[in-house]
Amino acid sequence: MLTAQDLSIARAGVMVLVGLSFTLPAGRALILRGPNGAGKTTLLRAVARLQPIAGGSLTGGEEDIAYGAHSDGVKPTLTVAENLQFWAQVYGTDLAGFAMESLHLEALAQRRAGQLSAGQKRRLGLARILVTGRSIWVLDEPTVSLDAASVALFGLAVAAHLAAGGAALIATHIDLGFAADVLDITAYRAGPQVPVLSGQFDEAFL
C-alpha cells in the first residue's frame, strides 16, 4: 500500500532523516520508534503529503491516507455527534455511527466537544479517523491523554482496521495490543555532515 525508498526529509531547510526505506502492506501496522526530536512527526507529515520529501521516493496511498496529528481536530461548539456527522459529510461516508460506537462515545453524543475532558476529546479525534473510511491511517502519538481502557479500545479499533485490509503507520511508545512491525528511525537521523537545503524551507515549521 505504501513504499518509501531511500527517503530523505528536511525540516525548515535542515536535513532530518536520510536513507530511510520501508514497505507498509495491506493488513499490517508499522510502529515508529525513536527519541523526541528524532524526526517521527516530520516523517509522518511527509508520508501524509503535508510536506515535500528532499530525496528518494514515496509511492502509494496518495488518496487513501487519514492523518491524525497532535491536535484532535474537533469543533468545540458542535456536539460529539455533530462533529462526526460533519466529517462524514466531508469524506462522503456513512460511518459516523460506527465510529461513535467503536470509541464508546454514544453516551457523549449530545455533549458539546468543548465540554469534553482531554481524554474524551482524544477519543473523538480518533473517531474522526474512522469516519474518513480511508485505508491507511498515519497517526502521531494517538494515545496521548487516553487512560488504559481507552488505549485498549483504540487498539481494538486499529486491529479491526487491519483485519479488514487496512494499514497503519503509527508513532507511539505504547504497546497497543496488536501485532506490528517496528521501525526505529534513530539510525536514519541526519548527521552534522548533511548540508542545509538552501531555498527549500518548510514554512510550517518556521
mmCIF file of the C-alpha atoms, coordinates in Angstrom:
data_MODEL
# 
_entry.id   MODEL 
# 
loop_
_atom_site.group_PDB 
_atom_site.id 
_atom_site.type_symbol 
_atom_site.label_atom_id 
_atom_site.label_alt_id 
_atom_site.label_comp_id 
_atom_site.label_asym_id 
_atom_site.label_entity_id 
_atom_site.label_seq_id 
_atom_site.pdbx_PDB_ins_code 
_atom_site.Cartn_x 
_atom_site.Cartn_y 
_atom_site.Cartn_z 
_atom_site.occupancy 
_atom_site.B_iso_or_equiv 
_atom_site.pdbx_formal_charge 
_atom_site.auth_seq_id 
_atom_site.auth_comp_id 
_atom_site.auth_asym_id 
_atom_site.auth_atom_id 
_atom_site.pdbx_PDB_model_num 
ATOM 1   C CA . MET A 1 1   ? 0.000   0.000  0.000  1.00 0.00 ? 1   MET A CA 1 
ATOM 2   C CA . LEU A 1 2   ? 2.870   2.350  0.808  1.00 0.00 ? 2   LEU A CA 1 
ATOM 3   C CA . THR A 1 3   ? 6.571   2.202  -0.049 1.00 0.00 ? 3   THR A CA 1 
ATOM 4   C CA . ALA A 1 4   ? 9.433   4.527  0.877  1.00 0.00 ? 4   ALA A CA 1 
ATOM 5   C CA . GLN A 1 5   ? 12.768  4.058  -0.859 1.00 0.00 ? 5   GLN A CA 1 
ATOM 6   C CA . ASP A 1 6   ? 15.989  5.793  0.245  1.00 0.00 ? 6   ASP A CA 1 
ATOM 7   C CA . LEU A 1 7   ? 13.885  8.624  1.665  1.00 0.00 ? 7   LEU A CA 1 
ATOM 8   C CA . SER A 1 8   ? 15.422  11.917 2.810  1.00 0.00 ? 8   SER A CA 1 
ATOM 9   C CA . ILE A 1 9   ? 13.353  14.535 4.634  1.00 0.00 ? 9   ILE A CA 1 
ATOM 10  C CA . ALA A 1 10  ? 14.159  18.060 5.781  1.00 0.00 ? 10  ALA A CA 1 
ATOM 11  C CA . ARG A 1 11  ? 12.552  20.417 8.269  1.00 0.00 ? 11  ARG A CA 1 
ATOM 12  C CA . ALA A 1 12  ? 12.965  24.185 7.968  1.00 0.00 ? 12  ALA A CA 1 
ATOM 13  C CA . GLY A 1 13  ? 15.713  23.583 5.417  1.00 0.00 ? 13  GLY A CA 1 
ATOM 14  C CA . VAL A 1 14  ? 17.717  21.271 7.693  1.00 0.00 ? 14  VAL A CA 1 
ATOM 15  C CA . MET A 1 15  ? 18.080  17.586 6.843  1.00 0.00 ? 15  MET A CA 1 
ATOM 16  C CA . VAL A 1 16  ? 16.408  15.416 9.483  1.00 0.00 ? 16  VAL A CA 1 
ATOM 17  C CA . LEU A 1 17  ? 16.285  11.881 8.039  1.00 0.00 ? 17  LEU A CA 1 
ATOM 18  C CA . VAL A 1 18  ? 18.332  10.287 5.272  1.00 0.00 ? 18  VAL A CA 1 
ATOM 19  C CA . GLY A 1 19  ? 18.365  6.888  3.528  1.00 0.00 ? 19  GLY A CA 1 
ATOM 20  C CA . LEU A 1 20  ? 15.150  5.575  5.094  1.00 0.00 ? 20  LEU A CA 1 
ATOM 21  C CA . SER A 1 21  ? 13.266  2.733  3.372  1.00 0.00 ? 21  SER A CA 1 
ATOM 22  C CA . PHE A 1 22  ? 10.197  0.753  4.412  1.00 0.00 ? 22  PHE A CA 1 
ATOM 23  C CA . THR A 1 23  ? 7.162   -1.016 2.987  1.00 0.00 ? 23  THR A CA 1 
ATOM 24  C CA . LEU A 1 24  ? 3.709   -0.952 4.547  1.00 0.00 ? 24  LEU A CA 1 
ATOM 25  C CA . PRO A 1 25  ? 1.477   -3.656 3.030  1.00 0.00 ? 25  PRO A CA 1 
ATOM 26  C CA . ALA A 1 26  ? -2.261  -4.101 3.440  1.00 0.00 ? 26  ALA A CA 1 
ATOM 27  C CA . GLY A 1 27  ? -3.274  -5.668 6.732  1.00 0.00 ? 27  GLY A CA 1 
ATOM 28  C CA . ARG A 1 28  ? -0.134  -4.594 8.585  1.00 0.00 ? 28  ARG A CA 1 
ATOM 29  C CA . ALA A 1 29  ? 0.882   -1.904 11.061 1.00 0.00 ? 29  ALA A CA 1 
ATOM 30  C CA . LEU A 1 30  ? 4.292   -0.254 11.310 1.00 0.00 ? 30  LEU A CA 1 
ATOM 31  C CA . ILE A 1 31  ? 5.214   1.364  14.624 1.00 0.00 ? 31  ILE A CA 1 
ATOM 32  C CA . LEU A 1 32  ? 7.721   4.223  14.540 1.00 0.00 ? 32  LEU A CA 1 
ATOM 33  C CA . ARG A 1 33  ? 10.133  4.482  17.448 1.00 0.00 ? 33  ARG A CA 1 
ATOM 34  C CA . GLY A 1 34  ? 12.864  6.934  18.319 1.00 0.00 ? 34  GLY A CA 1 
ATOM 35  C CA . PRO A 1 35  ? 13.663  9.612  20.899 1.00 0.00 ? 35  PRO A CA 1 
ATOM 36  C CA . ASN A 1 36  ? 11.962  13.000 20.955 1.00 0.00 ? 36  ASN A CA 1 
ATOM 37  C CA . GLY A 1 37  ? 13.256  15.113 18.096 1.00 0.00 ? 37  GLY A CA 1 
ATOM 38  C CA . ALA A 1 38  ? 14.344  12.116 16.023 1.00 0.00 ? 38  ALA A CA 1 
ATOM 39  C CA . GLY A 1 39  ? 12.011  13.066 13.175 1.00 0.00 ? 39  GLY A CA 1 
ATOM 40  C CA . LYS A 1 40  ? 8.929   10.893 13.682 1.00 0.00 ? 40  LYS A CA 1 
ATOM 41  C CA . THR A 1 41  ? 6.465   13.746 13.172 1.00 0.00 ? 41  THR A CA 1 
ATOM 42  C CA . THR A 1 42  ? 8.435   15.022 10.188 1.00 0.00 ? 42  THR A CA 1 
ATOM 43  C CA . LEU A 1 43  ? 8.296   11.563 8.599  1.00 0.00 ? 43  LEU A CA 1 
ATOM 44  C CA . LEU A 1 44  ? 4.561   11.212 9.212  1.00 0.00 ? 44  LEU A CA 1 
ATOM 45  C CA . ARG A 1 45  ? 3.883   14.636 7.701  1.00 0.00 ? 45  ARG A CA 1 
ATOM 46  C CA . ALA A 1 46  ? 5.872   13.672 4.625  1.00 0.00 ? 46  ALA A CA 1 
ATOM 47  C CA . VAL A 1 47  ? 4.018   10.360 4.278  1.00 0.00 ? 47  VAL A CA 1 
ATOM 48  C CA . ALA A 1 48  ? 0.722   12.275 4.540  1.00 0.00 ? 48  ALA A CA 1 
ATOM 49  C CA . ARG A 1 49  ? 1.968   14.592 1.753  1.00 0.00 ? 49  ARG A CA 1 
ATOM 50  C CA . LEU A 1 50  ? 1.827   17.630 4.022  1.00 0.00 ? 50  LEU A CA 1 
ATOM 51  C CA . GLN A 1 51  ? 5.432   18.497 3.233  1.00 0.00 ? 51  GLN A CA 1 
ATOM 52  C CA . PRO A 1 52  ? 7.746   17.578 0.350  1.00 0.00 ? 52  PRO A CA 1 
ATOM 53  C CA . ILE A 1 53  ? 10.490  14.989 0.579  1.00 0.00 ? 53  ILE A CA 1 
ATOM 54  C CA . ALA A 1 54  ? 14.090  16.046 -0.060 1.00 0.00 ? 54  ALA A CA 1 
ATOM 55  C CA . GLY A 1 55  ? 15.187  12.863 -1.809 1.00 0.00 ? 55  GLY A CA 1 
ATOM 56  C CA . GLY A 1 56  ? 14.290  9.266  -2.599 1.00 0.00 ? 56  GLY A CA 1 
ATOM 57  C CA . SER A 1 57  ? 10.768  8.172  -3.425 1.00 0.00 ? 57  SER A CA 1 
ATOM 58  C CA . LEU A 1 58  ? 7.441   7.733  -1.675 1.00 0.00 ? 58  LEU A CA 1 
ATOM 59  C CA . THR A 1 59  ? 4.766   5.796  -3.542 1.00 0.00 ? 59  THR A CA 1 
ATOM 60  C CA . GLY A 1 60  ? 1.233   4.689  -2.761 1.00 0.00 ? 60  GLY A CA 1 
ATOM 61  C CA . GLY A 1 61  ? -1.556  5.998  -0.605 1.00 0.00 ? 61  GLY A CA 1 
ATOM 62  C CA . GLU A 1 62  ? -1.945  9.438  -2.142 1.00 0.00 ? 62  GLU A CA 1 
ATOM 63  C CA . GLU A 1 63  ? -5.747  9.414  -1.876 1.00 0.00 ? 63  GLU A CA 1 
ATOM 64  C CA . ASP A 1 64  ? -6.092  6.792  0.855  1.00 0.00 ? 64  ASP A CA 1 
ATOM 65  C CA . ILE A 1 65  ? -4.390  8.366  3.872  1.00 0.00 ? 65  ILE A CA 1 
ATOM 66  C CA . ALA A 1 66  ? -6.139  9.589  7.020  1.00 0.00 ? 66  ALA A CA 1 
ATOM 67  C CA . TYR A 1 67  ? -3.700  11.670 9.068  1.00 0.00 ? 67  TYR A CA 1 
ATOM 68  C CA . GLY A 1 68  ? -4.061  12.175 12.801 1.00 0.00 ? 68  GLY A CA 1 
ATOM 69  C CA . ALA A 1 69  ? -1.733  14.778 14.338 1.00 0.00 ? 69  ALA A CA 1 
ATOM 70  C CA . HIS A 1 70  ? -1.288  16.002 17.914 1.00 0.00 ? 70  HIS A CA 1 
ATOM 71  C CA . SER A 1 71  ? -4.365  18.213 17.545 1.00 0.00 ? 71  SER A CA 1 
ATOM 72  C CA . ASP A 1 72  ? -7.690  16.422 17.947 1.00 0.00 ? 72  ASP A CA 1 
ATOM 73  C CA . GLY A 1 73  ? -9.254  18.401 15.090 1.00 0.00 ? 73  GLY A CA 1 
ATOM 74  C CA . VAL A 1 74  ? -12.648 18.802 16.768 1.00 0.00 ? 74  VAL A CA 1 
ATOM 75  C CA . LYS A 1 75  ? -15.030 21.747 16.570 1.00 0.00 ? 75  LYS A CA 1 
ATOM 76  C CA . PRO A 1 76  ? -15.751 22.802 20.184 1.00 0.00 ? 76  PRO A CA 1 
ATOM 77  C CA . THR A 1 77  ? -19.172 24.357 19.562 1.00 0.00 ? 77  THR A CA 1 
ATOM 78  C CA . LEU A 1 78  ? -20.539 21.219 17.893 1.00 0.00 ? 78  LEU A CA 1 
ATOM 79  C CA . THR A 1 79  ? -21.696 18.152 19.788 1.00 0.00 ? 79  THR A CA 1 
ATOM 80  C CA . VAL A 1 80  ? -19.852 14.852 19.504 1.00 0.00 ? 80  VAL A CA 1 
ATOM 81  C CA . ALA A 1 81  ? -22.478 13.568 17.077 1.00 0.00 ? 81  ALA A CA 1 
ATOM 82  C CA . GLU A 1 82  ? -22.385 16.769 15.018 1.00 0.00 ? 82  GLU A CA 1 
ATOM 83  C CA . ASN A 1 83  ? -18.596 16.630 14.784 1.00 0.00 ? 83  ASN A CA 1 
ATOM 84  C CA . LEU A 1 84  ? -18.673 13.103 13.415 1.00 0.00 ? 84  LEU A CA 1 
ATOM 85  C CA . GLN A 1 85  ? -21.551 13.856 11.061 1.00 0.00 ? 85  GLN A CA 1 
ATOM 86  C CA . PHE A 1 86  ? -19.661 16.896 9.763  1.00 0.00 ? 86  PHE A CA 1 
ATOM 87  C CA . TRP A 1 87  ? -16.595 14.811 8.923  1.00 0.00 ? 87  TRP A CA 1 
ATOM 88  C CA . ALA A 1 88  ? -18.742 12.062 7.442  1.00 0.00 ? 88  ALA A CA 1 
ATOM 89  C CA . GLN A 1 89  ? -20.183 14.639 5.047  1.00 0.00 ? 89  GLN A CA 1 
ATOM 90  C CA . VAL A 1 90  ? -16.709 15.946 4.202  1.00 0.00 ? 90  VAL A CA 1 
ATOM 91  C CA . TYR A 1 91  ? -15.469 12.468 3.314  1.00 0.00 ? 91  TYR A CA 1 
ATOM 92  C CA . GLY A 1 92  ? -18.731 11.229 1.839  1.00 0.00 ? 92  GLY A CA 1 
ATOM 93  C CA . THR A 1 93  ? -19.196 8.285  4.203  1.00 0.00 ? 93  THR A CA 1 
ATOM 94  C CA . ASP A 1 94  ? -21.922 6.993  6.484  1.00 0.00 ? 94  ASP A CA 1 
ATOM 95  C CA . LEU A 1 95  ? -19.517 5.904  9.224  1.00 0.00 ? 95  LEU A CA 1 
ATOM 96  C CA . ALA A 1 96  ? -20.367 8.400  11.973 1.00 0.00 ? 96  ALA A CA 1 
ATOM 97  C CA . GLY A 1 97  ? -22.414 5.887  13.955 1.00 0.00 ? 97  GLY A CA 1 
ATOM 98  C CA . PHE A 1 98  ? -19.814 3.167  13.506 1.00 0.00 ? 98  PHE A CA 1 
ATOM 99  C CA . ALA A 1 99  ? -17.027 5.473  14.698 1.00 0.00 ? 99  ALA A CA 1 
ATOM 100 C CA . MET A 1 100 ? -19.034 6.596  17.722 1.00 0.00 ? 100 MET A CA 1 
ATOM 101 C CA . GLU A 1 101 ? -19.722 3.008  18.717 1.00 0.00 ? 101 GLU A CA 1 
ATOM 102 C CA . SER A 1 102 ? -16.126 1.874  18.137 1.00 0.00 ? 102 SER A CA 1 
ATOM 103 C CA . LEU A 1 103 ? -14.715 4.515  20.509 1.00 0.00 ? 103 LEU A CA 1 
ATOM 104 C CA . HIS A 1 104 ? -17.600 4.265  23.036 1.00 0.00 ? 104 HIS A CA 1 
ATOM 105 C CA . LEU A 1 105 ? -18.836 7.807  22.504 1.00 0.00 ? 105 LEU A CA 1 
ATOM 106 C CA . GLU A 1 106 ? -22.585 7.092  22.464 1.00 0.00 ? 106 GLU A CA 1 
ATOM 107 C CA . ALA A 1 107 ? -23.152 8.463  25.976 1.00 0.00 ? 107 ALA A CA 1 
ATOM 108 C CA . LEU A 1 108 ? -21.457 11.709 24.950 1.00 0.00 ? 108 LEU A CA 1 
ATOM 109 C CA . ALA A 1 109 ? -23.252 12.116 21.627 1.00 0.00 ? 109 ALA A CA 1 
ATOM 110 C CA . GLN A 1 110 ? -25.135 15.304 22.583 1.00 0.00 ? 110 GLN A CA 1 
ATOM 111 C CA . ARG A 1 111 ? -22.356 16.923 24.595 1.00 0.00 ? 111 ARG A CA 1 
ATOM 112 C CA . ARG A 1 112 ? -20.501 19.826 23.028 1.00 0.00 ? 112 ARG A CA 1 
ATOM 113 C CA . ALA A 1 113 ? -16.900 18.952 22.183 1.00 0.00 ? 113 ALA A CA 1 
ATOM 114 C CA . GLY A 1 114 ? -15.681 21.995 24.108 1.00 0.00 ? 114 GLY A CA 1 
ATOM 115 C CA . GLN A 1 115 ? -17.086 20.465 27.307 1.00 0.00 ? 115 GLN A CA 1 
ATOM 116 C CA . LEU A 1 116 ? -15.235 17.163 26.947 1.00 0.00 ? 116 LEU A CA 1 
ATOM 117 C CA . SER A 1 117 ? -12.250 16.105 29.016 1.00 0.00 ? 117 SER A CA 1 
ATOM 118 C CA . ALA A 1 118 ? -8.857  15.809 27.302 1.00 0.00 ? 118 ALA A CA 1 
ATOM 119 C CA . GLY A 1 119 ? -9.256  12.043 27.012 1.00 0.00 ? 119 GLY A CA 1 
ATOM 120 C CA . GLN A 1 120 ? -12.774 12.308 25.621 1.00 0.00 ? 120 GLN A CA 1 
ATOM 121 C CA . LYS A 1 121 ? -11.620 14.860 23.039 1.00 0.00 ? 121 LYS A CA 1 
ATOM 122 C CA . ARG A 1 122 ? -8.855  12.487 22.054 1.00 0.00 ? 122 ARG A CA 1 
ATOM 123 C CA . ARG A 1 123 ? -11.320 9.652  21.515 1.00 0.00 ? 123 ARG A CA 1 
ATOM 124 C CA . LEU A 1 124 ? -13.461 11.965 19.390 1.00 0.00 ? 124 LEU A CA 1 
ATOM 125 C CA . GLY A 1 125 ? -10.414 12.945 17.366 1.00 0.00 ? 125 GLY A CA 1 
ATOM 126 C CA . LEU A 1 126 ? -9.576  9.291  16.777 1.00 0.00 ? 126 LEU A CA 1 
ATOM 127 C CA . ALA A 1 127 ? -13.176 8.566  15.842 1.00 0.00 ? 127 ALA A CA 1 
ATOM 128 C CA . ARG A 1 128 ? -12.749 11.157 13.108 1.00 0.00 ? 128 ARG A CA 1 
ATOM 129 C CA . ILE A 1 129 ? -10.082 8.901  11.579 1.00 0.00 ? 129 ILE A CA 1 
ATOM 130 C CA . LEU A 1 130 ? -12.577 6.031  11.408 1.00 0.00 ? 130 LEU A CA 1 
ATOM 131 C CA . VAL A 1 131 ? -15.161 8.303  9.788  1.00 0.00 ? 131 VAL A CA 1 
ATOM 132 C CA . THR A 1 132 ? -12.874 9.027  6.826  1.00 0.00 ? 132 THR A CA 1 
ATOM 133 C CA . GLY A 1 133 ? -13.202 5.466  5.548  1.00 0.00 ? 133 GLY A CA 1 
ATOM 134 C CA . ARG A 1 134 ? -9.623  5.677  4.300  1.00 0.00 ? 134 ARG A CA 1 
ATOM 135 C CA . SER A 1 135 ? -7.420  2.601  4.214  1.00 0.00 ? 135 SER A CA 1 
ATOM 136 C CA . ILE A 1 136 ? -4.099  3.965  5.504  1.00 0.00 ? 136 ILE A CA 1 
ATOM 137 C CA . TRP A 1 137 ? -4.004  5.525  8.957  1.00 0.00 ? 137 TRP A CA 1 
ATOM 138 C CA . VAL A 1 138 ? -0.992  7.766  9.678  1.00 0.00 ? 138 VAL A CA 1 
ATOM 139 C CA . LEU A 1 139 ? -1.085  8.650  13.368 1.00 0.00 ? 139 LEU A CA 1 
ATOM 140 C CA . ASP A 1 140 ? 1.208   10.738 15.564 1.00 0.00 ? 140 ASP A CA 1 
ATOM 141 C CA . GLU A 1 141 ? 1.131   9.675  19.240 1.00 0.00 ? 141 GLU A CA 1 
ATOM 142 C CA . PRO A 1 142 ? -2.590  8.801  19.102 1.00 0.00 ? 142 PRO A CA 1 
ATOM 143 C CA . THR A 1 143 ? -2.846  7.641  22.722 1.00 0.00 ? 143 THR A CA 1 
ATOM 144 C CA . VAL A 1 144 ? -1.891  10.958 24.342 1.00 0.00 ? 144 VAL A CA 1 
ATOM 145 C CA . SER A 1 145 ? -4.405  11.801 27.131 1.00 0.00 ? 145 SER A CA 1 
ATOM 146 C CA . LEU A 1 146 ? -6.029  8.344  26.942 1.00 0.00 ? 146 LEU A CA 1 
ATOM 147 C CA . ASP A 1 147 ? -6.454  6.144  30.011 1.00 0.00 ? 147 ASP A CA 1 
ATOM 148 C CA . ALA A 1 148 ? -5.635  2.423  29.886 1.00 0.00 ? 148 ALA A CA 1 
ATOM 149 C CA . ALA A 1 149 ? -9.178  1.406  28.971 1.00 0.00 ? 149 ALA A CA 1 
ATOM 150 C CA . SER A 1 150 ? -9.303  3.881  26.087 1.00 0.00 ? 150 SER A CA 1 
ATOM 151 C CA . VAL A 1 151 ? -5.884  2.779  24.835 1.00 0.00 ? 151 VAL A CA 1 
ATOM 152 C CA . ALA A 1 152 ? -7.176  -0.792 24.725 1.00 0.00 ? 152 ALA A CA 1 
ATOM 153 C CA . LEU A 1 153 ? -10.316 0.379  22.918 1.00 0.00 ? 153 LEU A CA 1 
ATOM 154 C CA . PHE A 1 154 ? -8.247  2.216  20.335 1.00 0.00 ? 154 PHE A CA 1 
ATOM 155 C CA . GLY A 1 155 ? -6.031  -0.840 19.904 1.00 0.00 ? 155 GLY A CA 1 
ATOM 156 C CA . LEU A 1 156 ? -9.104  -2.922 19.095 1.00 0.00 ? 156 LEU A CA 1 
ATOM 157 C CA . ALA A 1 157 ? -10.185 -0.337 16.518 1.00 0.00 ? 157 ALA A CA 1 
ATOM 158 C CA . VAL A 1 158 ? -6.792  -0.482 14.803 1.00 0.00 ? 158 VAL A CA 1 
ATOM 159 C CA . ALA A 1 159 ? -6.768  -4.289 14.897 1.00 0.00 ? 159 ALA A CA 1 
ATOM 160 C CA . ALA A 1 160 ? -10.203 -4.345 13.241 1.00 0.00 ? 160 ALA A CA 1 
ATOM 161 C CA . HIS A 1 161 ? -8.974  -1.896 10.611 1.00 0.00 ? 161 HIS A CA 1 
ATOM 162 C CA . LEU A 1 162 ? -6.007  -4.149 9.823  1.00 0.00 ? 162 LEU A CA 1 
ATOM 163 C CA . ALA A 1 163 ? -8.197  -7.259 9.711  1.00 0.00 ? 163 ALA A CA 1 
ATOM 164 C CA . ALA A 1 164 ? -10.370 -5.510 7.110  1.00 0.00 ? 164 ALA A CA 1 
ATOM 165 C CA . GLY A 1 165 ? -7.341  -4.947 4.869  1.00 0.00 ? 165 GLY A CA 1 
ATOM 166 C CA . GLY A 1 166 ? -6.296  -1.517 6.059  1.00 0.00 ? 166 GLY A CA 1 
ATOM 167 C CA . ALA A 1 167 ? -2.821  -0.423 7.145  1.00 0.00 ? 167 ALA A CA 1 
ATOM 168 C CA . ALA A 1 168 ? -1.442  1.862  9.844  1.00 0.00 ? 168 ALA A CA 1 
ATOM 169 C CA . LEU A 1 169 ? 1.746   3.851  10.371 1.00 0.00 ? 169 LEU A CA 1 
ATOM 170 C CA . ILE A 1 170 ? 1.868   4.974  13.999 1.00 0.00 ? 170 ILE A CA 1 
ATOM 171 C CA . ALA A 1 171 ? 4.391   6.873  16.094 1.00 0.00 ? 171 ALA A CA 1 
ATOM 172 C CA . THR A 1 172 ? 3.971   5.613  19.652 1.00 0.00 ? 172 THR A CA 1 
ATOM 173 C CA . HIS A 1 173 ? 5.902   4.229  22.610 1.00 0.00 ? 173 HIS A CA 1 
ATOM 174 C CA . ILE A 1 174 ? 2.809   2.402  23.906 1.00 0.00 ? 174 ILE A CA 1 
ATOM 175 C CA . ASP A 1 175 ? 2.006   -1.269 23.360 1.00 0.00 ? 175 ASP A CA 1 
ATOM 176 C CA . LEU A 1 176 ? -1.336  -1.120 21.563 1.00 0.00 ? 176 LEU A CA 1 
ATOM 177 C CA . GLY A 1 177 ? -2.087  -4.816 21.873 1.00 0.00 ? 177 GLY A CA 1 
ATOM 178 C CA . PHE A 1 178 ? -1.834  -5.976 18.262 1.00 0.00 ? 178 PHE A CA 1 
ATOM 179 C CA . ALA A 1 179 ? 0.904   -7.459 16.095 1.00 0.00 ? 179 ALA A CA 1 
ATOM 180 C CA . ALA A 1 180 ? 3.001   -4.840 14.331 1.00 0.00 ? 180 ALA A CA 1 
ATOM 181 C CA . ASP A 1 181 ? 6.387   -4.319 12.771 1.00 0.00 ? 181 ASP A CA 1 
ATOM 182 C CA . VAL A 1 182 ? 8.685   -1.765 14.411 1.00 0.00 ? 182 VAL A CA 1 
ATOM 183 C CA . LEU A 1 183 ? 10.896  0.806  12.689 1.00 0.00 ? 183 LEU A CA 1 
ATOM 184 C CA . ASP A 1 184 ? 13.385  2.677  14.877 1.00 0.00 ? 184 ASP A CA 1 
ATOM 185 C CA . ILE A 1 185 ? 14.307  5.767  12.886 1.00 0.00 ? 185 ILE A CA 1 
ATOM 186 C CA . THR A 1 186 ? 17.282  6.647  15.078 1.00 0.00 ? 186 THR A CA 1 
ATOM 187 C CA . ALA A 1 187 ? 19.715  5.058  12.607 1.00 0.00 ? 187 ALA A CA 1 
ATOM 188 C CA . TYR A 1 188 ? 18.415  7.346  9.835  1.00 0.00 ? 188 TYR A CA 1 
ATOM 189 C CA . ARG A 1 189 ? 18.924  10.655 11.597 1.00 0.00 ? 189 ARG A CA 1 
ATOM 190 C CA . ALA A 1 190 ? 20.953  13.065 9.513  1.00 0.00 ? 190 ALA A CA 1 
ATOM 191 C CA . GLY A 1 191 ? 24.391  13.840 10.913 1.00 0.00 ? 191 GLY A CA 1 
ATOM 192 C CA . PRO A 1 192 ? 26.112  17.240 11.026 1.00 0.00 ? 192 PRO A CA 1 
ATOM 193 C CA . GLN A 1 193 ? 27.816  16.455 7.728  1.00 0.00 ? 193 GLN A CA 1 
ATOM 194 C CA . VAL A 1 194 ? 24.487  16.634 5.866  1.00 0.00 ? 194 VAL A CA 1 
ATOM 195 C CA . PRO A 1 195 ? 24.128  20.145 4.381  1.00 0.00 ? 195 PRO A CA 1 
ATOM 196 C CA . VAL A 1 196 ? 21.288  22.582 4.900  1.00 0.00 ? 196 VAL A CA 1 
ATOM 197 C CA . LEU A 1 197 ? 18.989  22.797 1.884  1.00 0.00 ? 197 LEU A CA 1 
ATOM 198 C CA . SER A 1 198 ? 19.072  26.377 0.654  1.00 0.00 ? 198 SER A CA 1 
ATOM 199 C CA . GLY A 1 199 ? 15.727  27.658 -0.584 1.00 0.00 ? 199 GLY A CA 1 
ATOM 200 C CA . GLN A 1 200 ? 13.768  24.536 0.413  1.00 0.00 ? 200 GLN A CA 1 
ATOM 201 C CA . PHE A 1 201 ? 12.347  25.601 3.746  1.00 0.00 ? 201 PHE A CA 1 
ATOM 202 C CA . ASP A 1 202 ? 9.183   24.051 5.110  1.00 0.00 ? 202 ASP A CA 1 
ATOM 203 C CA . GLU A 1 203 ? 7.328   27.128 6.316  1.00 0.00 ? 203 GLU A CA 1 
ATOM 204 C CA . ALA A 1 204 ? 5.059   25.060 8.579  1.00 0.00 ? 204 ALA A CA 1 
ATOM 205 C CA . PHE A 1 205 ? 7.990   24.676 10.963 1.00 0.00 ? 205 PHE A CA 1 
ATOM 206 C CA . LEU A 1 206 ? 9.303   28.249 10.893 1.00 0.00 ? 206 LEU A CA 1 
# 
